[in-house]
C-alpha cells in the first residue's frame, strides 16, 4: 500500500502536487474559477455574505488561517478563523448573512461537526471543505467542496492540508468573481498562479535530501522555533505543530513582528530557528523586516534555517542553512514553504527512531469531544 515508500507520510508528502492538481480539476474552465458545488447557493446569496467564519481543528485550522489572507484580499469579506471547540462554547454572533466554512480532512471530527450543527441552527449558511466522500460533516452542511487529495493514512496531515488551501483559494476566487471584487484580469492572474502551484510543489520536493541531512544531525534538539510573517505566520505554526506531533520536540511558531514583544527572550546560543522569508520581489515591504529579525536573533546566537525564494541573496550572509523554494506570488508561498517543514519533522521523527505514521497519543480522526 505504501507503494515502495518507507512510510505513508513519505508517500503522501510526495503526492502533494497531484493532490493539489486533483483539487483544482473541474473547477477551472478557460482560466475561470467556477466551483460547481457553490452554484447551489445562487450568486445573489454569495454576493450578500457579510462575514465568513472558518472553523476547524489542528492542521485544518492552519489551512483556514492561511486562506484568510487570500479570501479577504480577493473577495473583500471579513474572515474569522476559530477552533471548532472554542467557537461552539462562546455564544458566537451568527446572522443569516454569515457563511460558516468548516475544514476537516476526515469529515468526522466531533468538535467540528458539533460546531457546524450549532452554526446551522443559528441560521448561518454552511460549506464544508472535506477529503472524505459522504462523511458526516459534509452531510450536515449546505454545500461541500471535496478536496480529492486521495486517502490520507498518516496521522499528521500533509497532502490534505495543501489541498484544503487550494480548495479555499478556489472558493475565494469564485466568491471574488460573483461579488465583482476582482477584475477579470486580476482573476485570470491569480487563477494562473494557482494552476502553476503543483509543478512548483514538485520542485520544492527536490530539497528533500538536504533537509534529511539537516534533520539527521538535530536529533538531540530540545526546542525549535519557527518565525513567519503574513501568510508565513500560519505556516510557522503548522511547522511547529508537525514537529510536536512527529518528533515530540517542543516547538512554537511566532509572527516575526511579535519577536521583540516576547519570544526573543527565548533565544540563546545554538537555538535553532526556522524563518520563513517573504519574497524580496513580491513582498518588498516585508522582506527587509524579516531579514532584520534574522540579524537580531543571529546576534544572540540563534542558528538560522531560512526558507527563502531562489535567488534571495539578502538572507545568505545571515543564515546557517538556506532551503530554497521557487518563485511564487506572495499569497501562494504557503504551498511551497510548508513542504520543507513537513519533510523536516518527518525526517527528524525517523532519525529518532519514532513511528512517523502513528505518533504516540494521537488518532487520525477524533470522533469524541
Ligand atoms: C487531529 C489530527 O486529531 O485532527 C490532525 O491529528 C488533524 O492531523 C485534526 O489536522 C483535524 O482533523 P480533520 O479530520 O478534522 O481534518
mmCIF file of C-alpha atoms and ligand atoms in Angstrom:
data_model
loop_
_atom_site.group_PDB
_atom_site.id
_atom_site.type_symbol
_atom_site.label_atom_id
_atom_site.label_comp_id
_atom_site.label_asym_id
_atom_site.label_seq_id
_atom_site.Cartn_x
_atom_site.Cartn_y
_atom_site.Cartn_z
ATOM 1 C CA UNK A 1 0.000 0.000 0.000
ATOM 2 C CA UNK A 2 2.917 2.299 0.635
ATOM 3 C CA UNK A 3 3.959 1.837 -2.969
ATOM 4 C CA UNK A 4 7.672 1.453 -2.193
ATOM 5 C CA UNK A 5 7.797 4.340 0.284
ATOM 6 C CA UNK A 6 9.132 3.753 3.794
ATOM 7 C CA UNK A 7 6.055 5.345 5.379
ATOM 8 C CA UNK A 8 2.610 6.571 4.439
ATOM 9 C CA UNK A 9 3.726 10.051 5.345
ATOM 10 C CA UNK A 10 6.640 9.955 2.880
ATOM 11 C CA UNK A 11 4.235 8.734 0.207
ATOM 12 C CA UNK A 12 1.643 11.384 0.999
ATOM 13 C CA UNK A 13 4.212 14.194 1.074
ATOM 14 C CA UNK A 14 5.329 13.123 -2.399
ATOM 15 C CA UNK A 15 1.724 13.030 -3.644
ATOM 16 C CA UNK A 16 1.134 16.705 -2.908
ATOM 17 C CA UNK A 17 1.477 18.011 -6.478
ATOM 18 C CA UNK A 18 -1.151 15.512 -7.650
ATOM 19 C CA UNK A 19 -3.370 16.170 -4.647
ATOM 20 C CA UNK A 20 -3.489 19.896 -5.436
ATOM 21 C CA UNK A 21 -3.997 19.251 -9.156
ATOM 22 C CA UNK A 22 -6.898 16.920 -8.334
ATOM 23 C CA UNK A 23 -8.481 19.559 -6.132
ATOM 24 C CA UNK A 24 -8.274 22.119 -8.949
ATOM 25 C CA UNK A 25 -9.568 19.717 -11.617
ATOM 26 C CA UNK A 26 -13.020 20.511 -12.996
ATOM 27 C CA UNK A 27 -13.162 23.822 -11.148
ATOM 28 C CA UNK A 28 -11.171 25.969 -13.585
ATOM 29 C CA UNK A 29 -12.502 26.344 -17.112
ATOM 30 C CA UNK A 30 -10.733 28.544 -19.679
ATOM 31 C CA UNK A 31 -8.837 30.293 -16.911
ATOM 32 C CA UNK A 32 -12.035 30.954 -14.925
ATOM 33 C CA UNK A 33 -12.771 29.543 -11.494
ATOM 34 C CA UNK A 34 -16.273 28.129 -11.270
ATOM 35 C CA UNK A 35 -16.778 25.785 -8.336
ATOM 36 C CA UNK A 36 -19.904 23.832 -9.348
ATOM 37 C CA UNK A 37 -20.702 22.973 -5.740
ATOM 38 C CA UNK A 38 -21.032 26.681 -4.918
ATOM 39 C CA UNK A 39 -23.568 27.372 -7.646
ATOM 40 C CA UNK A 40 -26.210 25.703 -5.430
ATOM 41 C CA UNK A 41 -26.257 28.842 -3.308
ATOM 42 C CA UNK A 42 -27.088 31.215 -6.127
ATOM 43 C CA UNK A 43 -24.864 34.175 -6.869
ATOM 44 C CA UNK A 44 -27.135 36.585 -5.003
ATOM 45 C CA UNK A 45 -26.672 34.640 -1.775
ATOM 46 C CA UNK A 46 -22.870 34.577 -2.139
ATOM 47 C CA UNK A 47 -22.867 38.263 -3.067
ATOM 48 C CA UNK A 48 -24.835 39.034 0.100
ATOM 49 C CA UNK A 49 -22.443 37.320 2.521
ATOM 50 C CA UNK A 50 -21.182 39.886 5.043
ATOM 51 C CA UNK A 51 -18.890 37.723 7.128
ATOM 52 C CA UNK A 52 -17.116 34.376 6.901
ATOM 53 C CA UNK A 53 -16.241 32.236 9.897
ATOM 54 C CA UNK A 54 -13.868 29.348 9.297
ATOM 55 C CA UNK A 55 -13.987 26.544 11.849
ATOM 56 C CA UNK A 56 -11.567 23.619 12.109
ATOM 57 C CA UNK A 57 -9.084 21.865 14.400
ATOM 58 C CA UNK A 58 -5.361 21.185 14.180
ATOM 59 C CA UNK A 59 -3.710 21.362 10.787
ATOM 60 C CA UNK A 60 -7.058 22.103 9.116
ATOM 61 C CA UNK A 61 -7.328 25.253 11.259
ATOM 62 C CA UNK A 62 -3.933 26.393 9.967
ATOM 63 C CA UNK A 63 -5.219 25.901 6.411
ATOM 64 C CA UNK A 64 -8.051 28.248 7.365
ATOM 65 C CA UNK A 65 -5.689 30.813 8.897
ATOM 66 C CA UNK A 66 -3.575 30.708 5.750
ATOM 67 C CA UNK A 67 -6.550 31.197 3.423
ATOM 68 C CA UNK A 68 -7.925 34.119 5.444
ATOM 69 C CA UNK A 69 -5.399 36.412 3.771
ATOM 70 C CA UNK A 70 -6.490 35.483 0.240
ATOM 71 C CA UNK A 71 -10.225 35.470 0.970
ATOM 72 C CA UNK A 72 -10.122 38.954 2.496
ATOM 73 C CA UNK A 73 -7.850 40.338 -0.217
ATOM 74 C CA UNK A 74 -9.723 38.877 -3.181
ATOM 75 C CA UNK A 75 -13.344 38.705 -2.020
ATOM 76 C CA UNK A 76 -13.301 41.654 0.401
ATOM 77 C CA UNK A 77 -15.261 39.784 3.073
ATOM 78 C CA UNK A 78 -14.099 39.800 6.716
ATOM 79 C CA UNK A 79 -12.909 36.359 7.833
ATOM 80 C CA UNK A 80 -12.563 34.989 11.349
ATOM 81 C CA UNK A 81 -10.827 31.675 11.903
ATOM 82 C CA UNK A 82 -11.770 29.781 15.018
ATOM 83 C CA UNK A 83 -11.035 26.462 16.590
ATOM 84 C CA UNK A 84 -14.283 24.480 16.459
ATOM 85 C CA UNK A 85 -14.291 23.686 20.171
ATOM 86 C CA UNK A 86 -13.817 27.342 21.109
ATOM 87 C CA UNK A 87 -16.388 28.636 18.626
ATOM 88 C CA UNK A 88 -19.179 26.467 19.854
ATOM 89 C CA UNK A 89 -18.970 27.235 23.525
ATOM 90 C CA UNK A 90 -18.746 31.025 23.492
ATOM 91 C CA UNK A 91 -22.119 32.176 22.145
ATOM 92 C CA UNK A 92 -20.716 33.461 18.835
ATOM 93 C CA UNK A 93 -22.692 36.078 16.922
ATOM 94 C CA UNK A 94 -24.212 34.353 13.901
ATOM 95 C CA UNK A 95 -26.542 36.051 11.456
ATOM 96 C CA UNK A 96 -28.127 34.769 8.256
ATOM 97 C CA UNK A 97 -25.545 36.662 6.212
ATOM 98 C CA UNK A 98 -22.746 34.754 7.964
ATOM 99 C CA UNK A 99 -21.145 31.950 5.983
ATOM 100 C CA UNK A 100 -19.524 29.274 8.112
ATOM 101 C CA UNK A 101 -16.834 27.283 6.309
ATOM 102 C CA UNK A 102 -15.704 24.128 8.095
ATOM 103 C CA UNK A 103 -12.499 22.333 7.164
ATOM 104 C CA UNK A 104 -11.966 18.679 8.004
ATOM 105 C CA UNK A 105 -9.909 16.041 6.241
ATOM 106 C CA UNK A 106 -11.888 13.192 7.785
ATOM 107 C CA UNK A 107 -15.235 14.943 7.902
ATOM 108 C CA UNK A 108 -15.794 13.190 11.221
ATOM 109 C CA UNK A 109 -14.041 15.376 13.816
ATOM 110 C CA UNK A 110 -16.649 15.654 16.555
ATOM 111 C CA UNK A 111 -15.676 19.168 17.664
ATOM 112 C CA UNK A 112 -16.077 20.470 14.115
ATOM 113 C CA UNK A 113 -19.279 18.534 13.471
ATOM 114 C CA UNK A 114 -20.905 19.978 16.591
ATOM 115 C CA UNK A 115 -19.770 23.484 15.616
ATOM 116 C CA UNK A 116 -21.315 23.078 12.143
ATOM 117 C CA UNK A 117 -24.617 21.935 13.637
ATOM 118 C CA UNK A 118 -24.554 24.865 16.023
ATOM 119 C CA UNK A 119 -23.907 27.322 13.193
ATOM 120 C CA UNK A 120 -26.718 25.906 11.075
ATOM 121 C CA UNK A 121 -29.209 26.050 13.895
ATOM 122 C CA UNK A 122 -28.190 29.660 14.493
ATOM 123 C CA UNK A 123 -29.093 30.467 10.879
ATOM 124 C CA UNK A 124 -25.710 30.548 9.145
ATOM 125 C CA UNK A 125 -25.094 29.120 5.706
ATOM 126 C CA UNK A 126 -22.569 26.309 5.864
ATOM 127 C CA UNK A 127 -19.957 24.979 3.474
ATOM 128 C CA UNK A 128 -17.597 22.150 4.284
ATOM 129 C CA UNK A 129 -14.154 21.529 2.837
ATOM 130 C CA UNK A 130 -13.644 17.799 3.220
ATOM 131 C CA UNK A 131 -11.462 14.992 1.860
ATOM 132 C CA UNK A 132 -13.745 12.048 2.618
ATOM 133 C CA UNK A 133 -16.724 11.404 0.354
ATOM 134 C CA UNK A 134 -20.025 11.113 2.187
ATOM 135 C CA UNK A 135 -18.597 11.886 5.638
ATOM 136 C CA UNK A 136 -20.813 13.277 8.378
ATOM 137 C CA UNK A 137 -19.721 16.945 8.293
ATOM 138 C CA UNK A 138 -20.460 17.389 4.565
ATOM 139 C CA UNK A 139 -23.830 15.692 5.064
ATOM 140 C CA UNK A 140 -24.636 18.229 7.777
ATOM 141 C CA UNK A 141 -23.580 21.200 5.592
ATOM 142 C CA UNK A 142 -25.457 23.131 2.900
ATOM 143 C CA UNK A 143 -22.667 22.523 0.380
ATOM 144 C CA UNK A 144 -19.342 20.679 0.227
ATOM 145 C CA UNK A 145 -16.155 21.250 -1.711
ATOM 146 C CA UNK A 146 -14.289 17.947 -1.707
ATOM 147 C CA UNK A 147 -10.515 18.192 -1.795
ATOM 148 C CA UNK A 148 -9.891 14.972 -3.791
ATOM 149 C CA UNK A 149 -6.424 14.537 -2.240
ATOM 150 C CA UNK A 150 -6.962 10.771 -2.052
ATOM 151 C CA UNK A 151 -6.915 8.756 1.191
ATOM 152 C CA UNK A 152 -4.572 10.167 3.827
ATOM 153 C CA UNK A 153 -3.343 7.461 6.201
ATOM 154 C CA UNK A 154 -0.530 9.095 8.189
ATOM 155 C CA UNK A 155 -1.900 10.812 11.280
ATOM 156 C CA UNK A 156 -0.031 14.041 10.525
ATOM 157 C CA UNK A 157 -1.823 15.788 7.688
ATOM 158 C CA UNK A 158 0.201 16.843 4.625
ATOM 159 C CA UNK A 159 -1.461 16.429 1.239
ATOM 160 C CA UNK A 160 -4.865 17.132 2.772
ATOM 161 C CA UNK A 161 -3.506 20.419 4.169
ATOM 162 C CA UNK A 162 -2.255 21.799 0.858
ATOM 163 C CA UNK A 163 -5.439 20.586 -0.852
ATOM 164 C CA UNK A 164 -7.530 22.399 1.746
ATOM 165 C CA UNK A 165 -5.698 25.641 0.959
ATOM 166 C CA UNK A 166 -6.215 25.006 -2.765
ATOM 167 C CA UNK A 167 -9.953 24.433 -2.205
ATOM 168 C CA UNK A 168 -10.186 27.599 -0.115
ATOM 169 C CA UNK A 169 -8.407 29.594 -2.829
ATOM 170 C CA UNK A 170 -10.900 28.272 -5.396
ATOM 171 C CA UNK A 171 -13.666 29.313 -3.039
ATOM 172 C CA UNK A 172 -12.102 32.784 -2.675
ATOM 173 C CA UNK A 173 -11.748 33.265 -6.432
ATOM 174 C CA UNK A 174 -15.301 32.042 -7.091
ATOM 175 C CA UNK A 175 -16.548 34.484 -4.456
ATOM 176 C CA UNK A 176 -14.449 37.327 -5.896
ATOM 177 C CA UNK A 177 -15.920 36.700 -9.353
ATOM 178 C CA UNK A 178 -19.501 36.612 -8.114
ATOM 179 C CA UNK A 179 -19.022 39.701 -5.967
ATOM 180 C CA UNK A 180 -17.096 41.623 -8.632
ATOM 181 C CA UNK A 181 -14.323 42.396 -6.152
ATOM 182 C CA UNK A 182 -11.564 41.473 -8.641
ATOM 183 C CA UNK A 183 -11.433 42.453 -12.296
ATOM 184 C CA UNK A 184 -11.404 39.767 -14.979
ATOM 185 C CA UNK A 185 -7.700 40.424 -15.486
ATOM 186 C CA UNK A 186 -6.924 40.102 -11.765
ATOM 187 C CA UNK A 187 -8.949 36.889 -11.556
ATOM 188 C CA UNK A 188 -7.019 35.489 -14.511
ATOM 189 C CA UNK A 189 -3.641 36.306 -12.931
ATOM 190 C CA UNK A 190 -4.488 34.656 -9.605
ATOM 191 C CA UNK A 191 -6.028 31.623 -11.311
ATOM 192 C CA UNK A 192 -2.873 31.128 -13.368
ATOM 193 C CA UNK A 193 -0.765 31.373 -10.187
ATOM 194 C CA UNK A 194 -2.914 28.668 -8.608
ATOM 195 C CA UNK A 195 -2.604 26.399 -11.632
ATOM 196 C CA UNK A 196 1.189 26.728 -11.519
ATOM 197 C CA UNK A 197 1.395 25.508 -7.910
ATOM 198 C CA UNK A 198 1.501 21.710 -8.439
ATOM 199 C CA UNK A 199 4.701 21.966 -10.523
ATOM 200 C CA UNK A 200 6.289 24.342 -8.016
ATOM 201 C CA UNK A 201 5.487 21.968 -5.158
ATOM 202 C CA UNK A 202 7.148 19.195 -7.188
ATOM 203 C CA UNK A 203 10.268 21.374 -7.495
ATOM 204 C CA UNK A 204 10.247 22.048 -3.751
ATOM 205 C CA UNK A 205 10.202 18.298 -3.062
ATOM 206 C CA UNK A 206 13.673 18.120 -4.647
ATOM 207 C CA UNK A 207 15.049 19.714 -1.444
ATOM 208 C CA UNK A 208 14.219 16.516 0.480
ATOM 209 C CA UNK A 209 17.765 15.108 0.623
ATOM 210 C CA UNK A 210 19.333 18.225 2.092
ATOM 211 C CA UNK A 211 16.506 18.533 4.627
ATOM 212 C CA UNK A 212 17.071 14.907 5.664
ATOM 213 C CA UNK A 213 20.732 15.660 6.313
ATOM 214 C CA UNK A 214 19.784 18.706 8.353
ATOM 215 C CA UNK A 215 17.351 16.634 10.448
ATOM 216 C CA UNK A 216 19.836 13.828 10.975
ATOM 217 C CA UNK A 217 22.212 15.972 12.954
ATOM 218 C CA UNK A 218 19.445 17.607 15.004
ATOM 219 C CA UNK A 219 18.223 14.517 16.886
ATOM 220 C CA UNK A 220 19.333 15.948 20.251
ATOM 221 C CA UNK A 221 17.498 19.228 19.744
ATOM 222 C CA UNK A 222 15.222 20.111 22.661
ATOM 223 C CA UNK A 223 13.284 23.025 21.182
ATOM 224 C CA UNK A 224 12.779 24.597 17.774
ATOM 225 C CA UNK A 225 11.242 27.959 16.981
ATOM 226 C CA UNK A 226 9.504 28.937 13.745
ATOM 227 C CA UNK A 227 9.061 32.508 12.570
ATOM 228 C CA UNK A 228 6.871 33.742 9.759
ATOM 229 C CA UNK A 229 5.083 36.875 8.722
ATOM 230 C CA UNK A 230 1.818 37.486 6.822
ATOM 231 C CA UNK A 231 0.917 34.116 5.220
ATOM 232 C CA UNK A 232 4.178 32.740 6.567
ATOM 233 C CA UNK A 233 2.813 33.078 10.112
ATOM 234 C CA UNK A 234 0.230 30.261 9.983
ATOM 235 C CA UNK A 235 2.815 28.169 8.142
ATOM 236 C CA UNK A 236 5.272 28.735 11.014
ATOM 237 C CA UNK A 237 2.614 27.451 13.413
ATOM 238 C CA UNK A 238 1.942 24.449 11.182
ATOM 239 C CA UNK A 239 5.679 23.685 11.050
ATOM 240 C CA UNK A 240 5.783 23.764 14.844
ATOM 241 C CA UNK A 241 2.720 21.526 15.136
ATOM 242 C CA UNK A 242 4.292 18.966 12.803
ATOM 243 C CA UNK A 243 7.432 18.851 14.935
ATOM 244 C CA UNK A 244 5.457 18.394 18.158
ATOM 245 C CA UNK A 245 3.311 15.658 16.626
ATOM 246 C CA UNK A 246 6.053 13.701 14.912
ATOM 247 C CA UNK A 247 9.330 14.288 16.745
ATOM 248 C CA UNK A 248 7.955 15.067 20.234
ATOM 249 C CA UNK A 249 10.036 18.221 20.357
ATOM 250 C CA UNK A 250 8.874 21.408 21.965
ATOM 251 C CA UNK A 251 8.189 23.792 19.109
ATOM 252 C CA UNK A 252 6.481 27.148 18.759
ATOM 253 C CA UNK A 253 5.515 29.237 15.780
ATOM 254 C CA UNK A 254 5.584 33.004 16.091
ATOM 255 C CA UNK A 255 4.702 36.015 13.980
ATOM 256 C CA UNK A 256 8.075 37.539 13.158
ATOM 257 C CA UNK A 257 6.824 41.009 14.078
ATOM 258 C CA UNK A 258 5.997 39.730 17.554
ATOM 259 C CA UNK A 259 9.593 38.688 18.248
ATOM 260 C CA UNK A 260 10.558 41.851 20.089
ATOM 261 C CA UNK A 261 7.373 41.672 22.193
ATOM 262 C CA UNK A 262 8.434 38.497 23.945
ATOM 263 C CA UNK A 263 9.772 35.483 22.073
ATOM 264 C CA UNK A 264 13.237 36.985 21.551
ATOM 265 C CA UNK A 265 13.840 36.251 25.249
ATOM 266 C CA UNK A 266 13.927 32.567 24.305
ATOM 267 C CA UNK A 267 16.934 32.989 22.033
ATOM 268 C CA UNK A 268 20.160 31.618 23.424
ATOM 269 C CA UNK A 269 23.280 30.406 21.667
ATOM 270 C CA UNK A 270 22.605 27.405 19.448
ATOM 271 C CA UNK A 271 18.797 27.750 19.451
ATOM 272 C CA UNK A 272 17.544 26.534 16.044
ATOM 273 C CA UNK A 273 15.073 28.919 14.427
ATOM 274 C CA UNK A 274 13.328 28.290 11.124
ATOM 275 C CA UNK A 275 12.492 31.559 9.403
ATOM 276 C CA UNK A 276 10.057 31.712 6.500
ATOM 277 C CA UNK A 277 11.330 34.654 4.479
ATOM 278 C CA UNK A 278 8.815 36.548 2.302
ATOM 279 C CA UNK A 279 9.787 37.111 -1.313
ATOM 280 C CA UNK A 280 12.064 40.131 -1.872
ATOM 281 C CA UNK A 281 10.142 40.848 -5.102
ATOM 282 C CA UNK A 282 6.553 40.095 -4.140
ATOM 283 C CA UNK A 283 6.775 41.352 -0.538
ATOM 284 C CA UNK A 284 9.336 44.114 -0.903
ATOM 285 C CA UNK A 285 7.920 45.873 2.181
ATOM 286 C CA UNK A 286 8.106 42.808 4.453
ATOM 287 C CA UNK A 287 11.293 41.141 3.242
ATOM 288 C CA UNK A 288 13.720 43.632 4.857
ATOM 289 C CA UNK A 289 11.818 43.453 8.140
ATOM 290 C CA UNK A 290 12.211 39.678 8.300
ATOM 291 C CA UNK A 291 15.876 39.893 7.297
ATOM 292 C CA UNK A 292 16.419 42.300 10.176
ATOM 293 C CA UNK A 293 14.623 39.861 12.526
ATOM 294 C CA UNK A 294 17.114 37.242 11.365
ATOM 295 C CA UNK A 295 20.013 39.567 12.162
ATOM 296 C CA UNK A 296 18.594 40.310 15.627
ATOM 297 C CA UNK A 297 18.346 36.673 16.635
ATOM 298 C CA UNK A 298 21.582 35.699 14.924
ATOM 299 C CA UNK A 299 23.375 38.310 17.010
ATOM 300 C CA UNK A 300 22.059 36.440 20.079
ATOM 301 C CA UNK A 301 23.412 33.124 18.851
ATOM 302 C CA UNK A 302 20.397 31.587 17.094
ATOM 303 C CA UNK A 303 21.082 29.007 14.427
ATOM 304 C CA UNK A 304 19.084 30.165 11.422
ATOM 305 C CA UNK A 305 17.445 27.841 8.941
ATOM 306 C CA UNK A 306 15.928 30.141 6.323
ATOM 307 C CA UNK A 307 13.238 29.099 3.867
ATOM 308 C CA UNK A 308 13.721 31.629 1.119
ATOM 309 C CA UNK A 309 12.926 32.216 -2.511
ATOM 310 C CA UNK A 310 15.529 31.022 -5.015
ATOM 311 C CA UNK A 311 17.871 33.932 -5.704
ATOM 312 C CA UNK A 312 17.217 35.747 -2.419
ATOM 313 C CA UNK A 313 20.807 36.855 -1.782
ATOM 314 C CA UNK A 314 19.975 39.063 1.219
ATOM 315 C CA UNK A 315 19.500 36.130 3.605
ATOM 316 C CA UNK A 316 22.654 34.248 2.638
ATOM 317 C CA UNK A 317 25.133 36.088 4.896
ATOM 318 C CA UNK A 318 22.976 35.545 7.992
ATOM 319 C CA UNK A 319 21.610 32.021 7.583
ATOM 320 C CA UNK A 320 23.350 28.827 8.672
ATOM 321 C CA UNK A 321 21.213 26.869 6.241
ATOM 322 C CA UNK A 322 19.036 28.071 3.368
ATOM 323 C CA UNK A 323 16.267 25.939 1.910
ATOM 324 C CA UNK A 324 15.191 27.307 -1.448
ATOM 325 C CA UNK A 325 11.635 27.492 -2.724
ATOM 326 C CA UNK A 326 10.544 28.507 -6.245
ATOM 327 C CA UNK A 327 9.251 31.966 -7.094
ATOM 328 C CA UNK A 328 5.548 32.482 -6.465
ATOM 329 C CA UNK A 329 3.218 35.405 -5.770
ATOM 330 C CA UNK A 330 3.108 36.142 -2.004
ATOM 331 C CA UNK A 331 -0.275 34.536 -1.302
ATOM 332 C CA UNK A 332 0.934 31.313 -2.917
ATOM 333 C CA UNK A 333 4.149 30.936 -0.905
ATOM 334 C CA UNK A 334 2.440 28.811 1.813
ATOM 335 C CA UNK A 335 2.054 25.880 -0.593
ATOM 336 C CA UNK A 336 5.830 25.887 -1.043
ATOM 337 C CA UNK A 337 7.104 26.947 2.388
ATOM 338 C CA UNK A 338 5.194 24.234 4.248
ATOM 339 C CA UNK A 339 6.794 21.377 2.298
ATOM 340 C CA UNK A 340 10.311 21.649 3.821
ATOM 341 C CA UNK A 341 8.754 21.901 7.290
ATOM 342 C CA UNK A 342 6.751 18.702 6.736
ATOM 343 C CA UNK A 343 9.847 16.901 5.486
ATOM 344 C CA UNK A 344 11.969 18.195 8.366
ATOM 345 C CA UNK A 345 9.515 16.931 11.002
ATOM 346 C CA UNK A 346 9.185 13.596 9.218
ATOM 347 C CA UNK A 347 12.937 13.104 8.870
ATOM 348 C CA UNK A 348 13.629 14.091 12.449
ATOM 349 C CA UNK A 349 11.000 11.617 13.627
ATOM 350 C CA UNK A 350 12.592 8.879 11.521
ATOM 351 C CA UNK A 351 16.101 9.820 12.694
ATOM 352 C CA UNK A 352 14.896 9.497 16.296
ATOM 353 C CA UNK A 353 13.514 6.039 15.523
ATOM 354 C CA UNK A 354 9.886 7.057 16.089
ATOM 355 C CA UNK A 355 6.735 5.867 14.333
ATOM 356 C CA UNK A 356 6.179 8.643 11.826
ATOM 357 C CA UNK A 357 2.776 7.401 10.661
ATOM 358 C CA UNK A 358 1.316 6.703 14.089
ATOM 359 C CA UNK A 359 2.705 9.169 16.637
ATOM 360 C CA UNK A 360 2.026 8.380 20.281
ATOM 361 C CA UNK A 361 -1.252 9.562 21.829
ATOM 362 C CA UNK A 362 -2.734 10.781 18.542
ATOM 363 C CA UNK A 363 -5.532 9.484 16.330
ATOM 364 C CA UNK A 364 -6.174 10.294 12.674
ATOM 365 C CA UNK A 365 -9.709 11.264 13.362
ATOM 366 C CA UNK A 366 -11.018 12.333 16.754
ATOM 367 C CA UNK A 367 -14.671 11.402 16.959
ATOM 368 C CA UNK A 368 -15.161 12.317 20.601
ATOM 369 C CA UNK A 369 -15.332 15.792 22.122
HETATM 370 C C1 LIG B 1 -6.204 15.799 14.716
HETATM 371 C C2 LIG B 1 -5.232 15.162 13.743
HETATM 372 O O1 LIG B 1 -6.561 14.990 15.746
HETATM 373 O O2 LIG B 1 -7.316 16.270 13.968
HETATM 374 C C3 LIG B 1 -4.741 16.300 12.865
HETATM 375 O O3 LIG B 1 -4.165 14.577 14.444
HETATM 376 C C4 LIG B 1 -5.909 16.927 12.137
HETATM 377 O O4 LIG B 1 -3.819 15.806 11.917
HETATM 378 C C5 LIG B 1 -7.024 17.318 13.103
HETATM 379 O O5 LIG B 1 -5.461 18.085 11.480
HETATM 380 C C6 LIG B 1 -8.297 17.669 12.375
HETATM 381 O O6 LIG B 1 -8.767 16.524 11.675
HETATM 382 P P1 LIG B 1 -9.776 16.644 10.496
HETATM 383 O O7 LIG B 1 -10.056 15.259 10.023
HETATM 384 O O8 LIG B 1 -10.996 17.317 11.040
HETATM 385 O O9 LIG B 1 -9.121 17.481 9.453
#
